[in-house]
Amino acid sequence: MSDADPSGSGADPDAGRGVEPTDPGADEGFEPVDVFPDSDDFDLRPGSDSCYKCSTCDTNCPVAEVDDDFPGPKFQGPEQWRLKQNEDDYGIDESVMDCSNCMRCDNACPAGVPLSQMHNTARGQYVSDEMSRFSRKYLRNRVLANYRLFARLGSKVPRLSNALLNNRAVQWLNERLLGITGEREFPSFAAETFREWWTARGGAAASREHAATARERRGEPRDADKRVAYFHGCYANYNTPEVARATVRVFEWFGYEVAVPEQGCSGTPMFANGMLGDARRHAETNVASLSALAERGYDAVASCTSCSMALRQEYPELFDIDGIEAAAAHTFEAVEYLRIHEDLRDAVADAEVDDDSAAEFVYHAPCHARNQGLARQSLELFRELDGVDIEDAGDSCSGISGTYGWKADKYETSMAIGEEMFDHMEAAAGETGMTECPTCAMQMEHGTGYEIRHPLELLEAALVDDG
Amino acid sequence: MGSSPHIVVVGGGSTGTGITRDLAMRGFDVTLVEQGNLTHGTTGRMHGLLHSGGRYAVSDRASARECIAENRVLREIAAHCVEMTGGLFVKRPEDGEAYFEGKLDGCRACDIPASVISGEEARAMEPHLARDVEKAITVPDGAVDPFRLVVANAADARDRGARIETHSTVTDLLVEAGEVVGVEVEHEAGPGERVHGVEGGREEIRADHVVNATGAWAGRIGAMAGVDIEVRPSKGVMTVMNVRQVDTVLNRCRPKGDADVIVPHETTVILGTTDEEVDDPEDYPEEQWEVDAVIDTLASLVPMLRDARTIRSFWGVRPLYEPPDVGSDAPTDITRDFFLLDHAERDGLPGLTSIVGGKFTTYRLMAERVADHVCGRFGVDADCRTADVPLPGSEDFSVLRDYMDEFGLRSPVGRRSVERLGSRADDVLDVDGPNPTVCECEAVTRAEIRDAIEGSGSDLNAVRIRTRASMGNCQGGFCCHRMASELHGTYDEPVVREAWDELLAERWKGQRHALWGRQLSQAMLNYALHATTQNRDRDPADAGPVDYAAFDDGPTRAGGPAGADVAADGGQNGN
Ligand SMILES: Cc1cc2nc3c(=O)[nH]c(=O)nc-3n(C[C@H](O)[C@H](O)[C@H](O)COP(=O)(O)OP(=O)(O)OC[C@H]3O[C@@H](n4cnc5c(N)ncnc54)[C@H](O)[C@@H]3O)c2cc1C
Ligand code: SF4
Ligand code: SF4
């Protein structure tokens, strides 16, 4: 597993393990972080010491704003941690399951309290100690957290699955049996996954050729050292391969040789559901791949802002896996990477779009993009692009937060949070949405009926001629 | 109880309240007189260690034996005040092997369960212990909450007919015909529960016998009747950390010295302490270097203490006593044993008994001896039952409950509340109507505050020690005003303001020695809140009650309903 395979035909971390997300024992084995006495990274004392109770985090929490019963991040994080400390028989309050893990509180805190690390740890503890392995909620959360596994099965017979998942009877059953809301349309599976496309296109060898040609065009040395490992995540593989293909083509256009390493889920939906055992299993695969590639000079880029967030911040906060620091330090959001290493701004300013991608966009920055300081990058970039107008939908949270808005009992909260964004979208001139996050995209579409695009798709349309 | 002898006990620390309860249980008519709150003296300013006796096992085996016996008793009768954390005597490379062996032998000789564990085993128990700690001895040390224990003793005594007078100073002993026959008392605010602003007054309380349990102040009471009591008060500093770096009592295994104990206490740990003789138990210097030295020395046991947040520091004075013929030089050499001074026999002054020295851990035993002595004096034949009858709150109870279902409280809030209230939890927490958390840092709800107010009048510091409200990391920054507002309804506005100011002043006092780093940020924020939004620095209302009728209702939009333009969400939603 430590043998990272840049050719991209690697095994799947779900394969061959016989792990069934509905198997009650399968998520066991996560030990709370205090089991690493040698490392101070996991010790939450300094974080708790840093809180001076100002409540700024509470005023920035989108769930607390619409749900009066949610006690807010100050309680979920430093307060609860301090009241409970190391007492194992102290229960974690169940309200931690109402936190959507948007991580806005992290950014809001003026004192640097690691709120999401505290929430993730508490949620992991709640799920492993307090939630019955046989409860409907546990089952539902496990299914949602392991969406990837179902996607893998579903995408084998995409048309059948798409028909089935959005069948009214199945939706009704989901709601009754699993507590998954029937209000939303399940995202459809692509006929060809990204990885299938990638292999058919010739994998890493083909990418090497494309990159070399591009370098020549750009007047760069043919053998320039430009390599990235693409962390596509689950959604771009199974549901929106057009985003993944765009990422590959844009990087190749800039002369980068792309590798598509063995990878699992980034863990985002698992953190949010307290399934830290599952998340760790996937993290082991990802860290092994990415750290081995980092050693060989590959930085990792992700087109999903929650994936890059997980790899960069949550991994080192929650797990002690060999190479995890290196993997975190070498991970970037894809557009961010190009902004750092290429003259992306001029490239976009020189380009224009005139075909059907030309449009007026209304852009929503996902919370996790905000946390990485990327909230304004697409706006500033595409402002310069001829044929395109782009407007900001404001700084509110979309409300879906990954799997959160899929839960029947959270649906209302999710839509209440999203209302501000919907209003802003409707007030904006454009009628096409744009965001980096696949679930924000679902929410935007659900609330407005707009079509939603990813910034990399627009970059592809602007820069790459032979789409 | 008309015909039973009336005993006045002076001093509302652990010793005095313990004596009051014991005497009340044996049928005496008792009055307790205390100049401040309960625990106002040394009892409210101690380290909170329920000694296993290990600490005295080398130098003072008589004390060590008493400690382990009382340790076992208190675990039973005061279960809701005690956390059996266990303790370690930790040996660093520079600490002598011979002393370590001596400690182990001493513990065994005194019937203190003790065993040796390796450095690794010790670190497995306490991950933040220094890497170079070589080995340790385990002992049954524990943590004890002095406030809760004293309040429970007083409450039980009151239930058995005793009269408890706080904020009442004994200004003189009444001596008639060569015998003490009572005390003269100055009430700060009238008899009974303290209410701010109530006219005080003088009272003569006549008694068949007076017990002087004033600890470090015992010499002063003695002097009122012309007897000499050679108490040698010795001060010590304690520093409270924001969180628990350890969950076990850590003692440095070396001959008694400064800064060698860390005691986990509720949400915090307390570092301590020092030992320095002072002249006046009420007026002695509190210096920053003492705090720095304690943190610095204990960081050799737990390195992370160096950068950890401290929330306050406080000092206490030990009521050490040694018989006049001993003459120890250093206060560390003075015995920790207690002495019952029968002034009839010792000074030819009947009607007065003093109890001096000792420790918190042995308070019950000290009380038993005094009560035995008083029984003997009046020919009362009644056995001591304080070792068997649990204190109120410590009757059978379980902390493992469904707090949300039973009390509507979030898990850690319910758990902390039930741990504090013990068997009284159902009475106190099972309330109709909303029960919001008043002190968030320590998870104290309105119901617990109101219960404490019932027991302590308008005195918010007394509410504080009963509940821990305002004792967490914000040190009252966010809850003092909420506590004060709970007084309203029962008390008028000027009373509430005075009580509030007094609590704030007390909270600031201990923070003076923690004003750096993160507690300094906290203090700045608190100051900003108190001075600006609450006007506590120069409130015009301090001059007298506020004329609320003079305020208008704010602007009203023509035609709109009154208050329609009040944007409770800060205008976020467009209004
Ligand atoms: C720094 C330090 C740390 C300690 N740590 C521990 C420990 O960890 N474990 C342990 O077991 N022991 C410990 N002790 C010892 C223990 O705190 C004391 O032995 C014990 O609290 C003494 O209780 P007391 O009731 O005798 O005295 P006090 O608590 O001092 O009570 C005497 C009371 O008398 C009142 N009084 C005085 N004059 C008058 C008057 N004129 N009228 C009315 N009232 C009056 C005072 O206000 C006071 O409240 C420590 C002591 C110190 C100083
Ligand atoms: S992560 Fe988001 S939802 Fe959760 S507490 Fe923080 S701000 Fe609130
Ligand atoms: S914003 Fe930070 S310091 Fe303020 S209450 Fe929240 S966690 Fe504490």
PDB file of N, CA and C and ligand atoms in Angstrom, chain A residues 50-58 74 78 108-111 113 115, ligand 3:
ATOM      1  N   SER A  50      -6.572  28.445  25.337  1.00  0.00           N
ATOM      2  CA  SER A  50      -6.584  29.659  24.513  1.00  0.00           C
ATOM      3  C   SER A  50      -7.937  30.346  24.481  1.00  0.00           C
ATOM      4  N   CYS A  51      -8.997  29.639  24.809  1.00  0.00           N
ATOM      5  CA  CYS A  51     -10.328  30.238  24.683  1.00  0.00           C
ATOM      6  C   CYS A  51     -10.570  31.254  25.790  1.00  0.00           C
ATOM      7  N   TYR A  52     -10.931  32.471  25.419  1.00  0.00           N
ATOM      8  CA  TYR A  52     -11.286  33.448  26.451  1.00  0.00           C
ATOM      9  C   TYR A  52     -12.767  33.801  26.382  1.00  0.00           C
ATOM     10  N   LYS A  53     -13.536  32.895  25.805  1.00  0.00           N
ATOM     11  CA  LYS A  53     -14.992  32.885  25.929  1.00  0.00           C
ATOM     12  C   LYS A  53     -15.694  34.020  25.205  1.00  0.00           C
ATOM     13  N   CYS A  54     -15.033  34.656  24.249  1.00  0.00           N
ATOM     14  CA  CYS A  54     -15.596  35.865  23.658  1.00  0.00           C
ATOM     15  C   CYS A  54     -16.876  35.613  22.873  1.00  0.00           C
ATOM     16  N   SER A  55     -17.128  34.355  22.450  1.00  0.00           N
ATOM     17  CA  SER A  55     -18.344  33.986  21.717  1.00  0.00           C
ATOM     18  C   SER A  55     -18.348  34.408  20.255  1.00  0.00           C
ATOM     19  N   THR A  56     -17.230  34.866  19.749  1.00  0.00           N
ATOM     20  CA  THR A  56     -17.168  35.217  18.325  1.00  0.00           C
ATOM     21  C   THR A  56     -17.500  33.994  17.469  1.00  0.00           C
ATOM     22  N   CYS A  57     -17.031  32.839  17.896  1.00  0.00           N
ATOM     23  CA  CYS A  57     -17.318  31.623  17.128  1.00  0.00           C
ATOM     24  C   CYS A  57     -18.832  31.392  17.063  1.00  0.00           C
ATOM     25  N   ASP A  58     -19.514  31.611  18.177  1.00  0.00           N
ATOM     26  CA  ASP A  58     -20.965  31.381  18.192  1.00  0.00           C
ATOM     27  C   ASP A  58     -21.688  32.300  17.207  1.00  0.00           C
ATOM     28  N   LYS A  74     -18.643  27.303  20.858  1.00  0.00           N
ATOM     29  CA  LYS A  74     -17.910  27.529  22.112  1.00  0.00           C
ATOM     30  C   LYS A  74     -18.201  26.391  23.081  1.00  0.00           C
ATOM     31  N   PRO A  78     -14.190  24.213  23.245  1.00  0.00           N
ATOM     32  CA  PRO A  78     -13.397  24.386  24.463  1.00  0.00           C
ATOM     33  C   PRO A  78     -14.171  24.154  25.760  1.00  0.00           C
ATOM     34  N   ALA A 108     -13.220  31.996  12.623  1.00  0.00           N
ATOM     35  CA  ALA A 108     -13.737  33.150  13.348  1.00  0.00           C
ATOM     36  C   ALA A 108     -12.955  33.409  14.630  1.00  0.00           C
ATOM     37  N   CYS A 109     -12.414  32.374  15.227  1.00  0.00           N
ATOM     38  CA  CYS A 109     -11.834  32.517  16.568  1.00  0.00           C
ATOM     39  C   CYS A 109     -10.593  33.391  16.552  1.00  0.00           C
ATOM     40  N   PRO A 110     -10.590  34.473  17.334  1.00  0.00           N
ATOM     41  CA  PRO A 110      -9.424  35.348  17.360  1.00  0.00           C
ATOM     42  C   PRO A 110      -8.271  34.763  18.172  1.00  0.00           C
ATOM     43  N   ALA A 111      -8.534  33.692  18.908  1.00  0.00           N
ATOM     44  CA  ALA A 111      -7.503  33.178  19.808  1.00  0.00           C
ATOM     45  C   ALA A 111      -6.878  31.883  19.288  1.00  0.00           C
ATOM     46  N   VAL A 113      -8.204  28.935  18.749  1.00  0.00           N
ATOM     47  CA  VAL A 113      -8.668  27.675  19.346  1.00  0.00           C
ATOM     48  C   VAL A 113      -8.976  26.672  18.215  1.00  0.00           C
ATOM     49  N   LEU A 115     -11.097  24.690  17.022  1.00  0.00           N
ATOM     50  CA  LEU A 115     -12.475  24.252  17.277  1.00  0.00           C
ATOM     51  C   LEU A 115     -12.844  23.005  16.502  1.00  0.00           C
TER      52      LEU A 115
HETATM   53  S1  SF4 C   3     -14.076  32.519  19.315  1.00  0.00           S
HETATM   54 FE1  SF4 C   3     -12.369  31.351  20.192  1.00  0.00          FE
HETATM   55  S2  SF4 C   3     -11.861  32.424  22.100  1.00  0.00           S
HETATM   56 FE2  SF4 C   3     -13.888  33.170  21.447  1.00  0.00          FE
HETATM   57  S3  SF4 C   3     -15.331  31.816  22.543  1.00  0.00           S
HETATM   58 FE3  SF4 C   3     -14.991  30.895  20.537  1.00  0.00          FE
HETATM   59  S4  SF4 C   3     -13.302  29.445  20.895  1.00  0.00           S
HETATM   60 FE4  SF4 C   3     -13.329  30.821  22.630  1.00  0.00          FE
END
